[in-house]
Tab-separated table of C-alpha atoms in Angstrom:
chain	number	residue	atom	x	y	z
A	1	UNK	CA	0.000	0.000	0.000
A	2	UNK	CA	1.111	3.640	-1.014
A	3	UNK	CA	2.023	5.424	2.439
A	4	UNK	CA	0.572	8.652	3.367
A	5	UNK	CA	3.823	10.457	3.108
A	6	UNK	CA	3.964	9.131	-0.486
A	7	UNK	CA	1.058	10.211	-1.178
A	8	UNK	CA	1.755	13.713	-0.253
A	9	UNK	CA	4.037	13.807	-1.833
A	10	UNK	CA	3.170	13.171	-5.243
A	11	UNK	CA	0.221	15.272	-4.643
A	12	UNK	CA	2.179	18.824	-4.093
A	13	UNK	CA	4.447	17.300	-7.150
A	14	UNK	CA	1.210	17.210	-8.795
A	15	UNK	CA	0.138	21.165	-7.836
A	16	UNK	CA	3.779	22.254	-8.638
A	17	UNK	CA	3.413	20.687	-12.250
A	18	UNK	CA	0.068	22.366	-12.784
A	19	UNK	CA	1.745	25.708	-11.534
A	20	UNK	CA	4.298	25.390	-13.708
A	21	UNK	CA	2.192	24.487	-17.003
A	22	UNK	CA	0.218	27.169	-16.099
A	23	UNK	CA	0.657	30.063	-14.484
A	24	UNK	CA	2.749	31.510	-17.556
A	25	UNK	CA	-0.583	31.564	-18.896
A	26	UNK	CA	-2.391	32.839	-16.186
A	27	UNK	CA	0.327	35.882	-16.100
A	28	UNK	CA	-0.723	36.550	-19.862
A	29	UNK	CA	-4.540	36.286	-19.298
A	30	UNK	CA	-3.999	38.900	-16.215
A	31	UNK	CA	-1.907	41.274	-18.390
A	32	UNK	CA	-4.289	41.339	-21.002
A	33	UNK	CA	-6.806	42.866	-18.687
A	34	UNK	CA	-4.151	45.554	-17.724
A	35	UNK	CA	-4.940	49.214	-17.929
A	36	UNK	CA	-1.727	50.521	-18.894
A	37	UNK	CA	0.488	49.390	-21.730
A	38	UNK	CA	3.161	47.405	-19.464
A	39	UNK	CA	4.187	43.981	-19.327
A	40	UNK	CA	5.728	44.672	-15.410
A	41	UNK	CA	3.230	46.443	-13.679
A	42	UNK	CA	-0.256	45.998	-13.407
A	43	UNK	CA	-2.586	48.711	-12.606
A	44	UNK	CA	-6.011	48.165	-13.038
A	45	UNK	CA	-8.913	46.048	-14.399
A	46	UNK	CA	-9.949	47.095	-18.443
A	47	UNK	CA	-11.144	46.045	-21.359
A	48	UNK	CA	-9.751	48.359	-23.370
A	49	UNK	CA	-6.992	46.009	-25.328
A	50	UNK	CA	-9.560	43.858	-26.209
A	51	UNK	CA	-12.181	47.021	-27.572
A	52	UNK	CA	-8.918	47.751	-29.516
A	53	UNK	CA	-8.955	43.720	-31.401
A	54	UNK	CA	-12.318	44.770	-33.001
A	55	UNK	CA	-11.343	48.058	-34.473
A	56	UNK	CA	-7.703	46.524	-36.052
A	57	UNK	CA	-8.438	45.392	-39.351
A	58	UNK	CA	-5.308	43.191	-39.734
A	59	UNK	CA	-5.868	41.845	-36.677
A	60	UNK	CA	-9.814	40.768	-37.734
A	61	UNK	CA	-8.201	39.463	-41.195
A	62	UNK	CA	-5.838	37.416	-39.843
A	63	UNK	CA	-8.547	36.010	-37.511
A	64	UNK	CA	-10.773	34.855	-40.144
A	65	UNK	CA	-7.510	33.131	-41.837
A	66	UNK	CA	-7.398	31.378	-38.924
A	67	UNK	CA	-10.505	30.274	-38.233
A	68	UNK	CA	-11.218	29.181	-42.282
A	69	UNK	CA	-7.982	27.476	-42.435
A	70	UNK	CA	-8.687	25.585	-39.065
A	71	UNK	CA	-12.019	24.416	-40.077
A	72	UNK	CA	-11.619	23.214	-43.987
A	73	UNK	CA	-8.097	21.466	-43.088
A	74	UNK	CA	-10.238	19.615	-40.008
A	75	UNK	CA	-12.756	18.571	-41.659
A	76	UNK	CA	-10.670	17.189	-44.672
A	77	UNK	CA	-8.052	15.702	-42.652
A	78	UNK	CA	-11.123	13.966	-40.521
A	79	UNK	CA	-12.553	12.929	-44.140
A	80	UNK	CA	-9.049	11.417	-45.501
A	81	UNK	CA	-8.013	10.089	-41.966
A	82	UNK	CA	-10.900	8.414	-41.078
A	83	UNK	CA	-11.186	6.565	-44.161
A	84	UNK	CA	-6.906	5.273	-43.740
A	85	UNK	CA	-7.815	4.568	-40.134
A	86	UNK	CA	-10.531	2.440	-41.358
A	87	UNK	CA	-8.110	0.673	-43.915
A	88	UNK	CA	-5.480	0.366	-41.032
A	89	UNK	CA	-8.116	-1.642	-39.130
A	90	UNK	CA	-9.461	-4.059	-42.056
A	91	UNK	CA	-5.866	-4.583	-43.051
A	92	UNK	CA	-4.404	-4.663	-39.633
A	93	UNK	CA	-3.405	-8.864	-40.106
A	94	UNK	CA	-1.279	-7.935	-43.040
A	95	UNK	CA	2.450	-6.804	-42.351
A	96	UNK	CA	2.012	-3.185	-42.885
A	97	UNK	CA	5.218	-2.069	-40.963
A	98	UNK	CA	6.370	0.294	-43.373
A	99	UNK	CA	3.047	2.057	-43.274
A	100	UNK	CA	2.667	2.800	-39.751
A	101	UNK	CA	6.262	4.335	-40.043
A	102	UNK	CA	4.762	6.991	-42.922
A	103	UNK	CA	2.050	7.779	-40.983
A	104	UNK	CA	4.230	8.166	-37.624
A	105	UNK	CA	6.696	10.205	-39.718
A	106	UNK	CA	4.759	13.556	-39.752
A	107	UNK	CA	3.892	13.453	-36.370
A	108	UNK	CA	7.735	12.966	-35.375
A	109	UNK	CA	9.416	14.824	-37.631
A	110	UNK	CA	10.471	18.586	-36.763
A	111	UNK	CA	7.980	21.356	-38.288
A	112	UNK	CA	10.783	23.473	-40.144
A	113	UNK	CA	12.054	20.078	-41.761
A	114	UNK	CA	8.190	19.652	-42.345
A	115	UNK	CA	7.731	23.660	-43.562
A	116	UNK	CA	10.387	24.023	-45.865
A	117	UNK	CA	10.580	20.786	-47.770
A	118	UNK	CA	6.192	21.961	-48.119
A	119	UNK	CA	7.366	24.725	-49.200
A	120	UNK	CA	10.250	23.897	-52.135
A	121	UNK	CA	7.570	21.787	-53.193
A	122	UNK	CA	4.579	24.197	-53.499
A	123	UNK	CA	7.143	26.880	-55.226
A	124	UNK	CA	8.445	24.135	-57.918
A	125	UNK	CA	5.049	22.984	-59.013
A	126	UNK	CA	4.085	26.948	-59.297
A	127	UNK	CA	7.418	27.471	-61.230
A	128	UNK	CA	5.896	24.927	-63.396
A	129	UNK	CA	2.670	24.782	-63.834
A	130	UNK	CA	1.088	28.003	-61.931
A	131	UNK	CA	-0.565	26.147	-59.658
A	132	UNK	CA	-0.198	26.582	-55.835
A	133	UNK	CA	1.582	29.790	-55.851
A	134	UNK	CA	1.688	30.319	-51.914
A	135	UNK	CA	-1.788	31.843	-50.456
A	136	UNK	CA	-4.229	30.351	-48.361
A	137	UNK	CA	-4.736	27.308	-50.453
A	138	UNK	CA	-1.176	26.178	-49.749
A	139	UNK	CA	-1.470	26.027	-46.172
A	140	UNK	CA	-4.722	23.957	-46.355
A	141	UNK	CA	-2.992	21.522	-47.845
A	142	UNK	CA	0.220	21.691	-45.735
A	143	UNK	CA	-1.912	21.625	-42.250
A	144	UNK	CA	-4.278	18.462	-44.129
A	145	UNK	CA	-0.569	16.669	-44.070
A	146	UNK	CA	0.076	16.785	-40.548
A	147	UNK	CA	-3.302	16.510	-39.421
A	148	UNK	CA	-4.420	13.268	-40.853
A	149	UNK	CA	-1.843	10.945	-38.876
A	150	UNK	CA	-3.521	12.373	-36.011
A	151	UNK	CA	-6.813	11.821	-37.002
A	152	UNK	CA	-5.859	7.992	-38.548
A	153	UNK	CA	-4.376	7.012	-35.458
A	154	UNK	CA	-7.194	7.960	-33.075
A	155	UNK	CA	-9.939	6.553	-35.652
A	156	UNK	CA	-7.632	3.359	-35.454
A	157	UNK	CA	-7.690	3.009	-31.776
A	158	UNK	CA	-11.586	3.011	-31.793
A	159	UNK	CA	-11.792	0.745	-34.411
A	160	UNK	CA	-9.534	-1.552	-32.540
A	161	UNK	CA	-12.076	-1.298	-29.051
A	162	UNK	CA	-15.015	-2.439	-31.223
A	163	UNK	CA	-16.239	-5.965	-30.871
A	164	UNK	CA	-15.013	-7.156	-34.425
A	165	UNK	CA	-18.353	-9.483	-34.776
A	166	UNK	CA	-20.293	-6.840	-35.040
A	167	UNK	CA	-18.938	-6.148	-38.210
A	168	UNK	CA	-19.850	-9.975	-39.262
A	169	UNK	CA	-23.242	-9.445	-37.534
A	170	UNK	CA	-23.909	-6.279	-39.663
A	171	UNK	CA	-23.415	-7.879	-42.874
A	172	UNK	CA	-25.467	-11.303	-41.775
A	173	UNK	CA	-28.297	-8.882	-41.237
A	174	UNK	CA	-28.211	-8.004	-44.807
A	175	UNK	CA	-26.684	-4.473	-44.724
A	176	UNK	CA	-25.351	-3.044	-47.469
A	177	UNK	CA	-22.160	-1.175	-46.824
A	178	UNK	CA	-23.334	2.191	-46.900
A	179	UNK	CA	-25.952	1.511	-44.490
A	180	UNK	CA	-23.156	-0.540	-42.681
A	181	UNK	CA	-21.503	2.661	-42.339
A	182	UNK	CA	-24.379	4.890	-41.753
A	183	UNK	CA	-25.920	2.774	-38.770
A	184	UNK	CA	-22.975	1.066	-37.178
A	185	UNK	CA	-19.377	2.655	-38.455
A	186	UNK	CA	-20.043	6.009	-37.688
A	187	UNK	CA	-22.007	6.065	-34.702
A	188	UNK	CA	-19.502	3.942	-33.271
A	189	UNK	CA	-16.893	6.321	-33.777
A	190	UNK	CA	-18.577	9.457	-33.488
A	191	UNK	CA	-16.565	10.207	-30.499
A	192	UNK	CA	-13.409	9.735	-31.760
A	193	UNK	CA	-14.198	11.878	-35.189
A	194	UNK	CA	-15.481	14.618	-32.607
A	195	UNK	CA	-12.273	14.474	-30.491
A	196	UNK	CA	-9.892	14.204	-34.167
A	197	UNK	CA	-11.691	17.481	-35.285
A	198	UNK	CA	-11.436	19.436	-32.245
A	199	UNK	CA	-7.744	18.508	-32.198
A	200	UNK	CA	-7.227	18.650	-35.762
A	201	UNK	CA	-8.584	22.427	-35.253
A	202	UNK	CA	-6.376	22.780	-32.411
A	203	UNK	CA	-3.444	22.045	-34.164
A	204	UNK	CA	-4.328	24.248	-37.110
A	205	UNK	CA	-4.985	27.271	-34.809
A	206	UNK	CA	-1.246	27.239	-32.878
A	207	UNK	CA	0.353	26.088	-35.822
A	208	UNK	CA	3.325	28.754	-36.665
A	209	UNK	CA	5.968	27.561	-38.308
A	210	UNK	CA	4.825	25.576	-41.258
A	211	UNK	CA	2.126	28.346	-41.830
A	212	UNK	CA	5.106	30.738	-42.117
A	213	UNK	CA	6.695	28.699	-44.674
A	214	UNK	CA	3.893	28.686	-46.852
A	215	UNK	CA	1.520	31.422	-46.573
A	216	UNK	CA	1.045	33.909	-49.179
A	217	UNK	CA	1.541	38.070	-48.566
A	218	UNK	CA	-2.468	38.195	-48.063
A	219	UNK	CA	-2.928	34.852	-45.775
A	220	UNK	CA	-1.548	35.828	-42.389
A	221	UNK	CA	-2.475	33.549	-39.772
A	222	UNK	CA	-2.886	35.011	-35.726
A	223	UNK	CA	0.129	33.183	-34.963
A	224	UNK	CA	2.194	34.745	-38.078
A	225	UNK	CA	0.733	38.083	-37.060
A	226	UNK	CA	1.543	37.474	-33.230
A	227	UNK	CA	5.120	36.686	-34.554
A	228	UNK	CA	5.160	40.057	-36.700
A	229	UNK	CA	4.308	42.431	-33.716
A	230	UNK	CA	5.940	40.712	-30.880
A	231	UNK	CA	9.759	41.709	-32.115
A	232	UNK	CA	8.520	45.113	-31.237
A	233	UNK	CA	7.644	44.357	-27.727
A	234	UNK	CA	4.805	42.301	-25.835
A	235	UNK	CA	1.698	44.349	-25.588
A	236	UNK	CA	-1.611	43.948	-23.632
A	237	UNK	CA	-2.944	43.894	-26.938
A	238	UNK	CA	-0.988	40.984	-28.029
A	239	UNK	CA	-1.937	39.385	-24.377
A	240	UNK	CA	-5.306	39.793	-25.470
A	241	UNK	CA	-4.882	37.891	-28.563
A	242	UNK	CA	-3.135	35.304	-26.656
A	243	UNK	CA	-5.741	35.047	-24.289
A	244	UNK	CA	-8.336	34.685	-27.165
A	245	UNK	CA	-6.961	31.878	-28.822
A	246	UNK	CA	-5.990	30.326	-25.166
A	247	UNK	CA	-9.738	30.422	-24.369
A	248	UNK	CA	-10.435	28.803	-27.585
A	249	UNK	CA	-8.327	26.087	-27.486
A	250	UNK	CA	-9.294	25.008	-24.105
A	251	UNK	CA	-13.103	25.126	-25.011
A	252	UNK	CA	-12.659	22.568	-27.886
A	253	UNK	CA	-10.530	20.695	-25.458
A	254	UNK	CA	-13.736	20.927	-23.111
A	255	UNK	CA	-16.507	20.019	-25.823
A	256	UNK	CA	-13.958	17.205	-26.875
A	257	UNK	CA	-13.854	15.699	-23.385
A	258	UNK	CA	-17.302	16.411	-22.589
A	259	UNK	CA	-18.591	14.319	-25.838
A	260	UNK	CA	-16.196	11.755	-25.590
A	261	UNK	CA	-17.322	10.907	-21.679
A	262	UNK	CA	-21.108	11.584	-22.431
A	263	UNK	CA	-20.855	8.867	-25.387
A	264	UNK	CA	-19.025	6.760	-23.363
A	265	UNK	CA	-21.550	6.620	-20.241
A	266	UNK	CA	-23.767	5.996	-22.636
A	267	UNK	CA	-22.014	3.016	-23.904
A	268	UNK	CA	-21.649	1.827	-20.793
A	269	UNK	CA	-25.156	2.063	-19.506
């Protein structure tokens, strides 16, 4: 048994862990609240940096690159990578070593390795053929790469806690395989093509440095523009942005959870 001391122990490891993860961004939510324009001193409580967001047209633009880039490369990537994880599990007696390593390889290897080599690529094929020149289209692409090991990998894992007999039992009952996938495939996964979108979307939104490689002049990202204005200083107003895109990562991280537990009490019951 675990002694009490032990236990202590690990729990004030525990609290200094959390403290550490997080109270960098605790300091950035406060400052962005901050009066004055200092990153030392805090004065008072306003909402003036943030009044400031909705009047900066750059700001607004870069936003809405943001949020259309995060959305069509989700949703694609949860298209494309559901369908490989569902040929990972049919296929999953077959020796297919040397896949798993290709899909592994985006996730492991370094994001400037991953930006520039997207990048050579996208300005040889426009040298070419004038196709791809580097915009917004680029980076849908180049996000759609990195996202869809993601999403394959967690599609796979569901696929691999279903009761394989059910998949016999679907087609004994006469089901054709598009209602086989309408009324057993993808309500069974649902909750892990909710929790590969939300993370698919959080991975576009902080994404930085392969969106740097290949963005065009007019498809600055919020982390591209964040990059920009920082070298002249942190701001409250760039603490607000921060905060922004802190509080929407953490609520898809919430609706993720929330879904994934509410479909799984459900299972259980």
């Amino acid at each position: 048994m675990t002694s009490p001391s032990l236990k202590r122990s690990l729990a004030c490891l525990w609290w200094v862990l959390m403290a550490f993860l997080y109270l960098p961004l605790a300091v950035v939510v406060l400052f962005s609240f901050n009066s004055i324009n200092s990153s030392a001193l805090f004065e008072s409580f306003s909402l003036r940096w943030y009044e400031r967001l909705w009047g900066n047209e750059q700001i607004m633009a870069s936003l809405g690159h943001s949020l259309v880039l995060a959305i069509i490369s989700s949703v694609t990537a949860v298209v494309i990578g559901t369908l490989m994880g569902y040929g990972l599990y049919r296929h999953r007696a077959r020796r297919l070593g040397w896949l798993i390593v290709l899909i592994y390889l985006p996730i492991v290897m370094p994001d400037i390795v991953f930006g520039i080599s997207n990048m050579t690529f996208f300005v040889r094929i426009s040298s070419l053929t004038g196709w791809l020149s580097p915009g917004l289209g680029t980076m849908v692409l180049s996000h759609v790469t990195f996202q869809i090991p993601f999403v394959a990998l967690i599609v796979y894992s569901r696929f691999v806690g279903l009761d394989a007999t059910l998949f016999d039992a679907a087609k004994d009952l006469y089901a054709s395989p598009f209602d086989r996938a309408r009324h057993f495939i993808v309500p069974s996964i649902k909750p892990a093509l909710v929790s590969a979108f939300f993370l698919s979307f959080t991975l576009s939104i902080d994404d930085f440095v392969i969106s740097f490689f290949t963005a065009g002049p007019e498809s600055s990202t919020l982390p591209i523009y964040i990059w920009g204005a920082i070298r002249k200083g942190v701001t409250p107003e760039i603490n607000a942005i921060a905060s922004l895109m802190i509080a929407a990562v953490a609520v898809a991280a919430v609706i993720s959870l929330a879904f994934t537990r509410s479909k799984g009490s459900d299972a259980s019951r």
